[in-house]
Short mmCIF file of C-alpha atoms and ligand atoms in Angstrom, two decimals:
data_model
loop_
_atom_site.label_atom_id
_atom_site.label_comp_id
_atom_site.label_asym_id
_atom_site.label_seq_id
_atom_site.Cartn_x
_atom_site.Cartn_y
_atom_site.Cartn_z
CA MET A 68 -2.43 -10.96 27.39
CA GLY A 69 -1.42 -11.83 23.87
CA ILE A 70 -2.04 -10.53 20.47
CA ALA A 71 -5.64 -10.69 19.78
CA ARG A 72 -6.00 -8.91 16.25
CA LEU A 73 -3.97 -8.38 13.25
CA LEU A 74 -3.87 -4.97 11.46
CA TRP A 75 -2.81 -5.01 8.26
CA ASP A 76 -0.95 -2.34 5.84
CA ILE A 77 -2.67 -2.91 2.09
CA ASP A 78 -0.28 -1.49 -0.62
CA ASP A 79 2.98 -3.73 -1.45
CA THR A 80 1.82 -5.84 1.91
CA LEU A 81 -1.29 -7.55 0.77
CA PHE A 82 -1.60 -6.11 -2.89
CA ASP A 83 1.48 -5.84 -5.39
CA TYR A 84 1.25 -2.46 -5.83
CA THR A 85 4.80 -1.81 -7.22
CA THR A 86 4.28 -4.29 -9.90
CA ALA A 87 1.09 -2.88 -10.99
CA GLU A 88 2.00 0.46 -11.05
CA ARG A 89 5.15 -0.21 -13.26
CA LEU A 90 3.44 -2.26 -15.78
CA GLY A 91 0.55 0.33 -15.71
CA VAL A 92 2.64 3.35 -16.14
CA LEU A 93 4.66 1.85 -18.96
CA GLN A 94 1.72 0.46 -20.62
CA HIS A 95 0.01 4.00 -20.38
CA LEU A 96 2.94 5.83 -21.63
CA SER A 97 3.27 3.66 -24.47
CA ASP A 98 -0.53 3.94 -25.59
CA GLU A 99 -0.15 7.80 -25.21
CA GLY A 100 3.04 7.90 -27.34
CA LEU A 101 5.15 9.15 -24.66
CA LEU A 102 7.72 6.63 -23.73
CA SER A 103 9.72 8.14 -26.53
CA GLU A 104 9.93 11.69 -24.78
CA PHE A 105 12.24 10.20 -22.24
CA ASP A 106 15.86 8.80 -22.19
CA SER A 107 14.50 5.17 -21.32
CA PRO A 108 11.60 3.45 -20.01
CA GLU A 109 13.23 3.23 -16.38
CA ARG A 110 13.83 6.91 -16.66
CA ALA A 111 10.24 7.69 -17.22
CA LEU A 112 9.23 5.45 -14.38
CA SER A 113 11.62 7.11 -12.09
CA LEU A 114 10.25 10.65 -13.06
CA TRP A 115 6.55 9.11 -12.57
CA GLN A 116 7.26 7.89 -9.39
CA GLN A 117 9.19 11.11 -8.29
CA ASP A 118 6.00 13.39 -9.24
CA MET A 119 3.70 10.67 -7.58
CA GLU A 120 5.92 10.53 -4.15
CA TYR A 121 5.64 14.41 -4.25
CA ALA A 122 2.00 14.86 -4.74
CA TYR A 123 1.32 11.85 -2.52
CA ALA A 124 3.15 13.63 0.34
CA ARG A 125 0.94 16.89 -0.36
CA PHE A 126 -2.16 14.55 -0.15
CA LEU A 127 -1.23 12.94 2.99
CA ALA A 128 -0.45 16.26 4.71
CA GLY A 129 -3.89 17.19 3.74
CA GLU A 130 -2.52 20.09 1.25
CA LEU A 131 -4.61 18.10 -1.58
CA GLY A 132 -7.70 15.95 -1.67
CA PHE A 133 -7.38 12.81 -3.56
CA LEU A 134 -8.51 13.40 -6.75
CA GLU A 135 -6.47 17.21 -6.59
CA HIS A 136 -3.50 15.17 -5.81
CA ARG A 137 -3.83 12.96 -9.02
CA ARG A 138 -4.46 16.10 -11.07
CA GLU A 139 -1.14 17.49 -9.52
CA ARG A 140 0.61 14.28 -10.54
CA VAL A 141 -0.24 14.78 -14.41
CA ARG A 142 0.52 18.51 -14.20
CA LEU A 143 4.18 17.79 -12.95
CA PHE A 144 4.84 14.57 -15.01
CA LEU A 145 3.47 16.14 -18.36
CA GLY A 146 5.35 19.30 -17.75
CA ARG A 147 8.38 17.21 -18.07
CA THR A 148 7.81 16.83 -21.87
CA GLY A 149 7.03 19.71 -24.59
CA ARG A 150 3.24 18.73 -24.41
CA SER A 151 0.94 21.68 -23.55
CA LEU A 152 -0.83 20.86 -20.15
CA PRO A 153 -4.39 19.61 -20.71
CA ASP A 154 -7.29 21.23 -18.87
CA THR A 155 -9.00 19.90 -15.76
CA ARG A 156 -11.43 17.73 -17.63
CA ALA A 157 -8.82 16.09 -20.03
CA THR A 158 -6.18 15.80 -17.21
CA ASP A 159 -9.00 13.52 -15.50
CA ALA A 160 -9.41 11.62 -18.47
CA TRP A 161 -5.78 11.05 -19.01
CA PHE A 162 -5.58 10.11 -15.67
CA GLY A 163 -8.39 7.71 -15.91
CA ARG A 164 -6.61 6.00 -18.90
CA TYR A 165 -3.57 5.50 -16.70
CA VAL A 166 -5.84 4.09 -14.12
CA ARG A 167 -7.14 1.35 -16.33
CA CYS A 168 -3.88 0.30 -17.50
CA TYR A 169 -3.10 0.23 -13.61
CA GLU A 170 -5.99 -1.90 -12.70
CA ASP A 171 -5.19 -4.37 -15.47
CA HIS A 172 -2.47 -5.39 -13.24
CA TRP A 173 -3.88 -5.29 -9.77
CA ARG A 174 -2.82 -8.51 -8.07
CA ILE A 175 -2.52 -9.93 -4.45
CA PHE A 176 0.77 -11.74 -3.43
CA PRO A 177 0.39 -15.40 -3.89
CA ASP A 178 1.00 -15.96 -0.14
CA VAL A 179 -1.78 -13.52 1.06
CA LEU A 180 -4.70 -16.29 0.83
CA PRO A 181 -3.03 -18.94 2.34
CA VAL A 182 -2.23 -16.94 5.38
CA LEU A 183 -5.58 -15.32 5.64
CA ASP A 184 -7.16 -18.68 5.59
CA ALA A 185 -4.68 -20.23 8.29
CA LEU A 186 -5.32 -17.05 10.61
CA ARG A 187 -8.96 -16.87 9.92
CA HIS A 188 -10.34 -18.52 13.13
CA ARG A 189 -7.50 -17.32 15.73
CA TYR A 190 -7.78 -13.43 14.84
CA ARG A 191 -9.86 -10.77 13.82
CA HIS A 192 -8.16 -8.81 10.98
CA GLY A 193 -8.33 -4.96 10.30
CA LEU A 194 -6.64 -2.54 7.90
CA LEU A 195 -4.99 0.71 8.36
CA SER A 196 -3.57 2.54 5.08
CA ASN A 197 -2.36 5.89 4.20
CA SER A 198 -4.52 6.33 1.20
CA SER A 199 -8.40 7.25 0.52
CA THR A 200 -10.86 5.13 1.89
CA PRO A 201 -13.24 4.90 -0.89
CA HIS A 202 -10.17 4.00 -3.53
CA GLN A 203 -8.93 1.06 -1.06
CA HIS A 204 -12.44 -0.04 -0.34
CA ARG A 205 -12.91 -0.42 -4.16
CA LYS A 206 -9.77 -2.06 -4.87
CA LEU A 207 -10.31 -4.63 -1.67
CA LYS A 208 -13.65 -5.36 -3.39
CA LYS A 209 -12.18 -6.00 -6.65
CA LEU A 210 -9.44 -8.27 -5.31
CA GLY A 211 -11.97 -10.22 -3.33
CA LEU A 212 -10.42 -9.30 0.11
CA ARG A 213 -12.98 -6.70 1.50
CA ARG A 214 -15.22 -9.05 3.43
CA ARG A 215 -12.07 -10.82 5.15
CA PHE A 216 -11.45 -7.66 7.18
CA SER A 217 -13.67 -6.16 9.87
CA SER A 218 -12.38 -2.68 9.59
CA LEU A 219 -11.02 -0.41 7.18
CA VAL A 220 -9.09 2.91 8.33
CA CYS A 221 -7.44 5.33 6.01
CA SER A 222 -5.59 8.49 6.55
CA ASP A 223 -8.12 10.57 4.63
CA GLU A 224 -10.75 10.23 7.31
CA ILE A 225 -8.78 10.33 10.28
CA GLY A 226 -6.77 13.47 9.29
CA CYS A 227 -3.25 12.01 10.07
CA ALA A 228 -1.14 9.38 8.65
CA LYS A 229 1.56 6.54 9.49
CA PRO A 230 3.84 6.71 11.07
CA ALA A 231 2.13 9.20 13.36
CA ALA A 232 1.09 7.09 16.67
CA GLU A 233 -2.29 8.77 16.21
CA ALA A 234 -3.05 6.87 12.82
CA PHE A 235 -2.10 3.25 14.82
CA ALA A 236 -4.38 4.56 17.78
CA ALA A 237 -7.13 4.72 15.19
CA GLY A 238 -6.39 1.80 13.47
CA CYS A 239 -6.71 0.00 16.90
CA ALA A 240 -9.92 1.81 17.63
CA GLY A 241 -11.25 0.42 14.58
CA LEU A 242 -10.81 -3.09 16.03
CA ARG A 243 -11.83 -2.02 19.58
CA LEU A 244 -8.62 -3.02 21.35
CA PRO A 245 -5.80 -1.53 22.71
CA ALA A 246 -2.37 -1.25 21.10
CA ASP A 247 -0.68 -3.86 22.98
CA GLN A 248 -3.15 -6.56 21.84
CA VAL A 249 -2.89 -5.63 17.96
CA ALA A 250 -0.01 -6.65 15.80
CA TYR A 251 0.63 -4.30 12.69
CA ILE A 252 1.90 -6.13 9.37
CA GLY A 253 3.47 -3.77 6.83
CA ASP A 254 6.03 -3.17 4.25
CA LYS A 255 7.83 0.05 5.35
CA LEU A 256 10.32 -0.29 7.92
CA THR A 257 9.77 3.23 9.08
CA THR A 258 6.41 3.98 8.23
CA ASP A 259 4.93 0.73 9.42
CA ALA A 260 7.18 -1.08 11.71
CA LEU A 261 8.58 1.88 13.46
CA GLY A 262 5.56 3.68 13.53
CA ALA A 263 3.62 0.81 14.87
CA LEU A 264 6.34 0.16 17.50
CA GLY A 265 6.34 3.79 18.68
CA ALA A 266 2.29 3.38 19.09
CA GLY A 267 2.75 0.12 21.44
CA LEU A 268 1.37 -2.50 18.69
CA LEU A 269 3.43 -5.30 17.85
CA PRO A 270 5.45 -4.43 14.72
CA VAL A 271 5.79 -7.16 11.81
CA TRP A 272 7.85 -5.92 9.20
CA ILE A 273 7.23 -7.78 5.80
CA ASP A 274 10.45 -7.45 3.98
CA ARG A 275 9.86 -9.08 0.77
CA PRO A 276 12.87 -7.96 -1.27
CA ALA A 277 15.15 -8.89 1.67
CA THR A 278 17.73 -6.72 0.28
CA ASP A 279 18.68 -5.10 3.92
CA PRO A 280 21.61 -6.92 5.15
CA GLU A 281 21.32 -5.21 8.61
CA PRO A 282 19.23 -6.75 11.29
CA ALA A 283 15.93 -5.44 12.00
CA PRO A 284 15.82 -2.90 14.43
CA SER A 285 15.30 -4.10 18.50
CA GLY A 286 11.33 -4.84 19.01
CA VAL A 287 10.64 -5.29 14.92
CA HIS A 288 9.83 -8.88 13.86
CA ARG A 289 10.99 -9.35 9.95
CA ILE A 290 9.76 -11.81 8.01
CA HIS A 291 10.39 -12.30 4.19
CA THR A 292 7.08 -14.26 3.30
CA LEU A 293 3.63 -14.22 4.93
CA ALA A 294 4.05 -17.91 5.10
CA ASP A 295 6.17 -17.34 8.45
CA LEU A 296 3.57 -15.05 9.78
CA PRO A 297 1.68 -17.80 11.54
CA GLY A 298 4.92 -19.55 13.20
CA LEU A 299 5.89 -16.09 14.49
CA LEU A 300 2.80 -15.30 16.07
CA GLU A 301 2.96 -18.90 17.73
CA VAL A 302 6.34 -17.82 19.20
CA ILE A 303 4.97 -14.65 20.30
CA ASP A 304 1.97 -15.60 21.98
CA PHE A 305 2.97 -18.89 23.34
CA GLY A 306 6.61 -19.13 23.31
CA ALA A 307 6.32 -22.20 20.93
CA VAL A 308 8.95 -23.16 18.59
CA PRO A 309 7.79 -22.63 15.03
CA PRO A 310 7.59 -25.51 12.79
CA ILE A 311 10.57 -25.60 10.18
CA GLY A 312 10.27 -25.59 6.66
MG1 LIG B 514 2.64 -0.37 2.23
#
């Protein structure tokens, strides 16, 4: 039995989250007059990401709701400056201004639409994301991608997150297929590829930066552009030699 469905990660796989966040944060901190509070823009960005990762881990662990995790990020980050911390309403407004800057830079990667078009008739497609369902639904609609996927499963609804096998099982349930007939495409080696491998899916690691000189772990299929996905699936399903180029 071959691969019948493709299950996709969203952030930094379909959607260029890293660039949108970087440009959005720098614009927001500049607008708020906060960049001068840090040694450099890179330092400010690094601390923002550090606070985001801490608060997001608490969200994924179920310790904070999505809105609360945003408030925690503001509290942590502004706590690094000499400024007084705003009340809840002002905190939400502050984060809302960041979100507007961030959304101004929302883009999908240029190889996404061509590969979805190429694979549209051969596979049905679903989504599995460590995030909030309303947040990802809104993002996908704004990016014009939502209708291309038959299912959207997010960690906030299922109560577990990748790399847990239960999260991948929920993503496969959304596609109504057993794990061994589903390929998972994601950008993170441990969270996505090794998690999918452990859960019995076929893991495809989209390694866009291509900075890791080590071979991909056994069982993990690494590509550097989604343009290589159709050829890889041909080989896996039919043992065909992919076209060169
Ligand atoms: Mg990702």
